[in-house]
Short mmCIF file of the C-alpha atoms (twelve columns), coordinates in Angstrom:
data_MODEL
# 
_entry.id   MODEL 
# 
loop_
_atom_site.group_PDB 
_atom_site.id 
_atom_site.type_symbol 
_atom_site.label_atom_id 
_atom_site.label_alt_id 
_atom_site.label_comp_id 
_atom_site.label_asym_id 
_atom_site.label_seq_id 
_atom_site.Cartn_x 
_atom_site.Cartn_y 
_atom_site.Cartn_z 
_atom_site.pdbx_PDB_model_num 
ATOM 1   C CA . UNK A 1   -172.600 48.580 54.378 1 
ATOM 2   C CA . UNK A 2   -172.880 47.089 50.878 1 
ATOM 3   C CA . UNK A 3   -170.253 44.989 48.970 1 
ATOM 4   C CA . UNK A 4   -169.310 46.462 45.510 1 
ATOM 5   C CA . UNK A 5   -169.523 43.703 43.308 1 
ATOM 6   C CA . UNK A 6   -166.189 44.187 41.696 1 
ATOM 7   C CA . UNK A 7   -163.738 46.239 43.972 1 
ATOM 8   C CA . UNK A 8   -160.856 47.931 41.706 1 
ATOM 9   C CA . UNK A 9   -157.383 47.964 43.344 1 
ATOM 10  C CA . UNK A 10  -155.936 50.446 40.532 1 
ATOM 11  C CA . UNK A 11  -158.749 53.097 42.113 1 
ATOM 12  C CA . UNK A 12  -158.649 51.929 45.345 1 
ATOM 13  C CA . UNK A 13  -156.971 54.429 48.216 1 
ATOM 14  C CA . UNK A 14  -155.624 53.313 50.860 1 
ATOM 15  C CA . UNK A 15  -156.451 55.417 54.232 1 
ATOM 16  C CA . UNK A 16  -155.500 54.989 58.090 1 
ATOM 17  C CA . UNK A 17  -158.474 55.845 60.343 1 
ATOM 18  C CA . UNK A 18  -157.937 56.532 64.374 1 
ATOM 19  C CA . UNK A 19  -160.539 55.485 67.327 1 
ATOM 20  C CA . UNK A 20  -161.480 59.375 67.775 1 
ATOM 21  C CA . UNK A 21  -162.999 59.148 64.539 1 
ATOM 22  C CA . UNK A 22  -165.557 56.034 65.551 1 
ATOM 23  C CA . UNK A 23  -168.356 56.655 67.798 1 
ATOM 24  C CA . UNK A 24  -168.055 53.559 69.794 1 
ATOM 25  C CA . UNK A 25  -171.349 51.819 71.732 1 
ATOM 26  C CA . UNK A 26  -172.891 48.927 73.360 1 
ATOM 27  C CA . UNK A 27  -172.358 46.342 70.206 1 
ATOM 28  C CA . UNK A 28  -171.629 48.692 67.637 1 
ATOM 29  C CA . UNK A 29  -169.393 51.069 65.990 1 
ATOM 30  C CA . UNK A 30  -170.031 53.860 63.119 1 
ATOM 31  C CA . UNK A 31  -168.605 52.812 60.163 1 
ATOM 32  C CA . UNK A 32  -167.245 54.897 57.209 1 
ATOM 33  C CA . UNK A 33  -169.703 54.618 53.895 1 
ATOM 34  C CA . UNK A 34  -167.676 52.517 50.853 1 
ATOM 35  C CA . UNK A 35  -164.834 51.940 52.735 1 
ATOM 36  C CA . UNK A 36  -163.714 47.978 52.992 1 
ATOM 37  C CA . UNK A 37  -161.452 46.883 56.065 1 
ATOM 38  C CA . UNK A 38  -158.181 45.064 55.112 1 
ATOM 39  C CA . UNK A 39  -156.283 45.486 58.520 1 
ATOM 40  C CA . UNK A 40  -156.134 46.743 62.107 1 
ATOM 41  C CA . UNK A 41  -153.425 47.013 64.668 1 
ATOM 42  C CA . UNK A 42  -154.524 47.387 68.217 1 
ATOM 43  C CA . UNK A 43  -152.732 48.871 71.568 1 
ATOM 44  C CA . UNK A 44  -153.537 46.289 74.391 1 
ATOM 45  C CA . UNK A 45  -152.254 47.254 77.943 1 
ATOM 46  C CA . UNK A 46  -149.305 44.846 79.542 1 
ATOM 47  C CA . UNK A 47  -150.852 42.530 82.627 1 
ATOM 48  C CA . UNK A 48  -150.672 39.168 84.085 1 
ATOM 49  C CA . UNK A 49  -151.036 36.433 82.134 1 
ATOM 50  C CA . UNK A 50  -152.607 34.621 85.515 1 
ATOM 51  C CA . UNK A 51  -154.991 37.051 86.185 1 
ATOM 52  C CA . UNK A 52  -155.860 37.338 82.498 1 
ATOM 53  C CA . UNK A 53  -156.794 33.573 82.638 1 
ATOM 54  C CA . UNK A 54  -158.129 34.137 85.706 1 
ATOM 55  C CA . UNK A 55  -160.880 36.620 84.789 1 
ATOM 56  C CA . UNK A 56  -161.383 34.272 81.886 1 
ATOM 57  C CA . UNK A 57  -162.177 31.449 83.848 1 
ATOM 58  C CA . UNK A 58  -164.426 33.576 86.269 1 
ATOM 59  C CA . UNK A 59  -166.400 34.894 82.952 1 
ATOM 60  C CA . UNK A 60  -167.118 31.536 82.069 1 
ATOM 61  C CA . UNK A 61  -168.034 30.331 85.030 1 
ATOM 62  C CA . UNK A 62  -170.366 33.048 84.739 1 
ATOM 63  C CA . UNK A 63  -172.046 32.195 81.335 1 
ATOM 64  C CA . UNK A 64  -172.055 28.984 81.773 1 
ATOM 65  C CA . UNK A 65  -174.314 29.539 85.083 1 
ATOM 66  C CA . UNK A 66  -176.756 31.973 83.242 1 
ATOM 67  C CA . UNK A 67  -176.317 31.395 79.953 1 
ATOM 68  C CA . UNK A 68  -177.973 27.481 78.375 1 
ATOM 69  C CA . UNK A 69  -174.447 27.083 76.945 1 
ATOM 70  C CA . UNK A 70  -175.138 23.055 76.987 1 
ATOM 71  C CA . UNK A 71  -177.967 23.164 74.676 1 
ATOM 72  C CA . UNK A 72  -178.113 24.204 70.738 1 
ATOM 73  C CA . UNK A 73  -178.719 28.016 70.500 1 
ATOM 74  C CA . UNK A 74  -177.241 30.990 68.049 1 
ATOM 75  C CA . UNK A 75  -176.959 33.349 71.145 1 
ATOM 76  C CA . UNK A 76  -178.732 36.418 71.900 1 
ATOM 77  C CA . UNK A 77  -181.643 36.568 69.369 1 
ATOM 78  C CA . UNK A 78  -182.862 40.436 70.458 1 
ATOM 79  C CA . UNK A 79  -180.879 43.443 71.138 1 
ATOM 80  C CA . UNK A 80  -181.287 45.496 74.766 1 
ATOM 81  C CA . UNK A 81  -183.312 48.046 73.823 1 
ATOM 82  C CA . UNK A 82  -182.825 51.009 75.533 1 
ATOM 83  C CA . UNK A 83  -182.461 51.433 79.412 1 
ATOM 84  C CA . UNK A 84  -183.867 47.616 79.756 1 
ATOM 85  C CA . UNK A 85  -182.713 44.205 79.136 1 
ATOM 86  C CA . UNK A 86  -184.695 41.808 76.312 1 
ATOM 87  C CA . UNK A 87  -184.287 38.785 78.773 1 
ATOM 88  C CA . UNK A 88  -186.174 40.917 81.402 1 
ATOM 89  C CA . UNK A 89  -188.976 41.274 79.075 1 
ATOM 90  C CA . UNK A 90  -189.406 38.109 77.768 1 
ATOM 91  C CA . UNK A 91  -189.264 36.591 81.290 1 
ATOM 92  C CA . UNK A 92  -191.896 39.104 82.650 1 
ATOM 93  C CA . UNK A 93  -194.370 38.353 79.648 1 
ATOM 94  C CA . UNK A 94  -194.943 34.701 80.587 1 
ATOM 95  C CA . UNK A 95  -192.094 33.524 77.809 1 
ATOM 96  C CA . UNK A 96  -189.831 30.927 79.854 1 
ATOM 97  C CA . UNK A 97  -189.869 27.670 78.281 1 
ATOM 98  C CA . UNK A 98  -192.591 28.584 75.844 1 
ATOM 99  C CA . UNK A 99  -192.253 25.983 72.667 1 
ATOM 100 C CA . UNK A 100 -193.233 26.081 69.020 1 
ATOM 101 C CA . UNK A 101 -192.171 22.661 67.653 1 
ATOM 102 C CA . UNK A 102 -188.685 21.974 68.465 1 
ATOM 103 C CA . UNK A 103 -188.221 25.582 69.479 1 
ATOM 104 C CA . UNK A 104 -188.585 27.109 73.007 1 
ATOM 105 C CA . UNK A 105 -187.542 30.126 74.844 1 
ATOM 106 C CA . UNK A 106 -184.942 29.166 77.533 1 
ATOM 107 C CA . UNK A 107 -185.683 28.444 81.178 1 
ATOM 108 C CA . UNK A 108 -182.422 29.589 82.148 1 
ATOM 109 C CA . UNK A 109 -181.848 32.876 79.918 1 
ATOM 110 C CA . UNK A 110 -185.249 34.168 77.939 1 
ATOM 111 C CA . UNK A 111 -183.141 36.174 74.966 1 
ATOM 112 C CA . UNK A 112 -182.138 32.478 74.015 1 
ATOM 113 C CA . UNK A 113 -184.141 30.436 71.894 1 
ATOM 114 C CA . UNK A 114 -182.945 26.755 72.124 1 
ATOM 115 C CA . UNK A 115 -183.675 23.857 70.116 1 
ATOM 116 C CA . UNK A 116 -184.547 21.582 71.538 1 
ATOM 117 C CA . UNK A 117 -185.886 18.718 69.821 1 
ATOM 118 C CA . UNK A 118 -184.831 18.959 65.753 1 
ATOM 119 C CA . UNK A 119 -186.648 22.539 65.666 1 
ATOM 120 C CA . UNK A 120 -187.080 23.740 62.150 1 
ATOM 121 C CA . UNK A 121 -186.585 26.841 60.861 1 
ATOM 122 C CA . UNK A 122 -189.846 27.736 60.278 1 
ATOM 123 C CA . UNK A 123 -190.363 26.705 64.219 1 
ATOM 124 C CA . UNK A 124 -187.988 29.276 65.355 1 
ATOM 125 C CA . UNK A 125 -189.177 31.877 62.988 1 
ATOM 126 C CA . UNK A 126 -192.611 31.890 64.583 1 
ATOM 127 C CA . UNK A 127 -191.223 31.487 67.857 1 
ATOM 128 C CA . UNK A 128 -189.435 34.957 67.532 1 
ATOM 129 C CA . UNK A 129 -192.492 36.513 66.185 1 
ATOM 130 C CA . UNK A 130 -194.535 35.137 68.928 1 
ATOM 131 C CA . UNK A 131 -192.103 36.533 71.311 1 
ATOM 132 C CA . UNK A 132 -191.756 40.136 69.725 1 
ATOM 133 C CA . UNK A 133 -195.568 40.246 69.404 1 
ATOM 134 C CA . UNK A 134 -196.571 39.206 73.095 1 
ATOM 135 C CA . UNK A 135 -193.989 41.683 74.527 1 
ATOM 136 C CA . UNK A 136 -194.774 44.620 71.936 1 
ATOM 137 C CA . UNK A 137 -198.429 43.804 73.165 1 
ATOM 138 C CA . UNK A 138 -197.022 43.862 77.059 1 
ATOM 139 C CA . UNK A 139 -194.736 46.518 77.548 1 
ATOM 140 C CA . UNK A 140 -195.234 48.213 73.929 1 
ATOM 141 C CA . UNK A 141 -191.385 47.820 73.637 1 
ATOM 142 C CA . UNK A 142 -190.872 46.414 69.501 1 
ATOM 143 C CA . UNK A 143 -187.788 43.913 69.749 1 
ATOM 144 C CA . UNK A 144 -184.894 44.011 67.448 1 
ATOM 145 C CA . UNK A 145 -183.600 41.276 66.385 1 
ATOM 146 C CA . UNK A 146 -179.887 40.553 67.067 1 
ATOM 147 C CA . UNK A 147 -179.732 37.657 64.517 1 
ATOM 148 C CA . UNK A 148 -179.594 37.612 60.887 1 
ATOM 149 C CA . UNK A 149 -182.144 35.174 58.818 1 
ATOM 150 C CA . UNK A 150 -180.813 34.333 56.054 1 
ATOM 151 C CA . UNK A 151 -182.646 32.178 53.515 1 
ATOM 152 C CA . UNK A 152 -186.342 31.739 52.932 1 
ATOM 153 C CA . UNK A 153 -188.663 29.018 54.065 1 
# 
């Protein structure tokens, strides 16, 4: 969705929009063409604030055991693409712990690319198109990224 780059409050309407009019998915939600955000309320269901912080502890627990949380990452760098996982893919082409520069594929999760020795951004950049190429070339599955790159080189 673009940005306008001036926005005009005098022609501006204001509209309330309910969840049966989102289609709702895995990481992302339609969104209404030229229409901007400003507020949302949300219905959460009454529980127990002890086993609320107890689920919270157990799903980070969780990451922290498959995810390289210790180490200097942006998170998932590909989506799931359909019916399969990116990680899976990755792993199976050979791609754990493969490097360019500072940049390498995690041992412990392959949709993470670490740094993990002053990695530029050029480093990473080829890394991910190393990574989409050698899978599209394995399983003829085209990776989408997940990030955004901002900026040029």
């Amino acid at each position: 969705m673009s940005v306008p780059s001036k926005l005009s409050i005098a022609t501006a309407k204001k509209r309330i929009r309910f969840p049966s009019e989102y289609q709702i998915a895995y990481r992302s939600v339609s969104v209404f063409p030229d229409e901007h955000y400003l507020a949302a309320t949300f219905q959460l269901k009454p529980g127990s604030k002890e086993a609320s912080l107890e689920k919270i502890r157990t799903l980070l627990h969780y990451r922290a055991a498959t995810q390289p949380t210790n180490e200097p990452s942006c998170g998932s760098v590909f989506r799931n693409p359909p019916g399969d996982y990116a990680a899976r893919l990755i792993e199976s082409s050979g791609l754990k712990g493969f490097k360019i520069g500072g940049a390498s594929v995690s041992v412990k999760h392959a949709n993470f690319i670490v740094n993990d020795n002053h990695a530029s951004a050029a480093d990473i950049e080829a890394l991910i198109a190393v990574v989409r190429n050698v899978v599209f070339t394995k399983h003829r599955i085209q990776l989408v990224l997940e990030v955004h790159i901002v900026g040029e080189l």
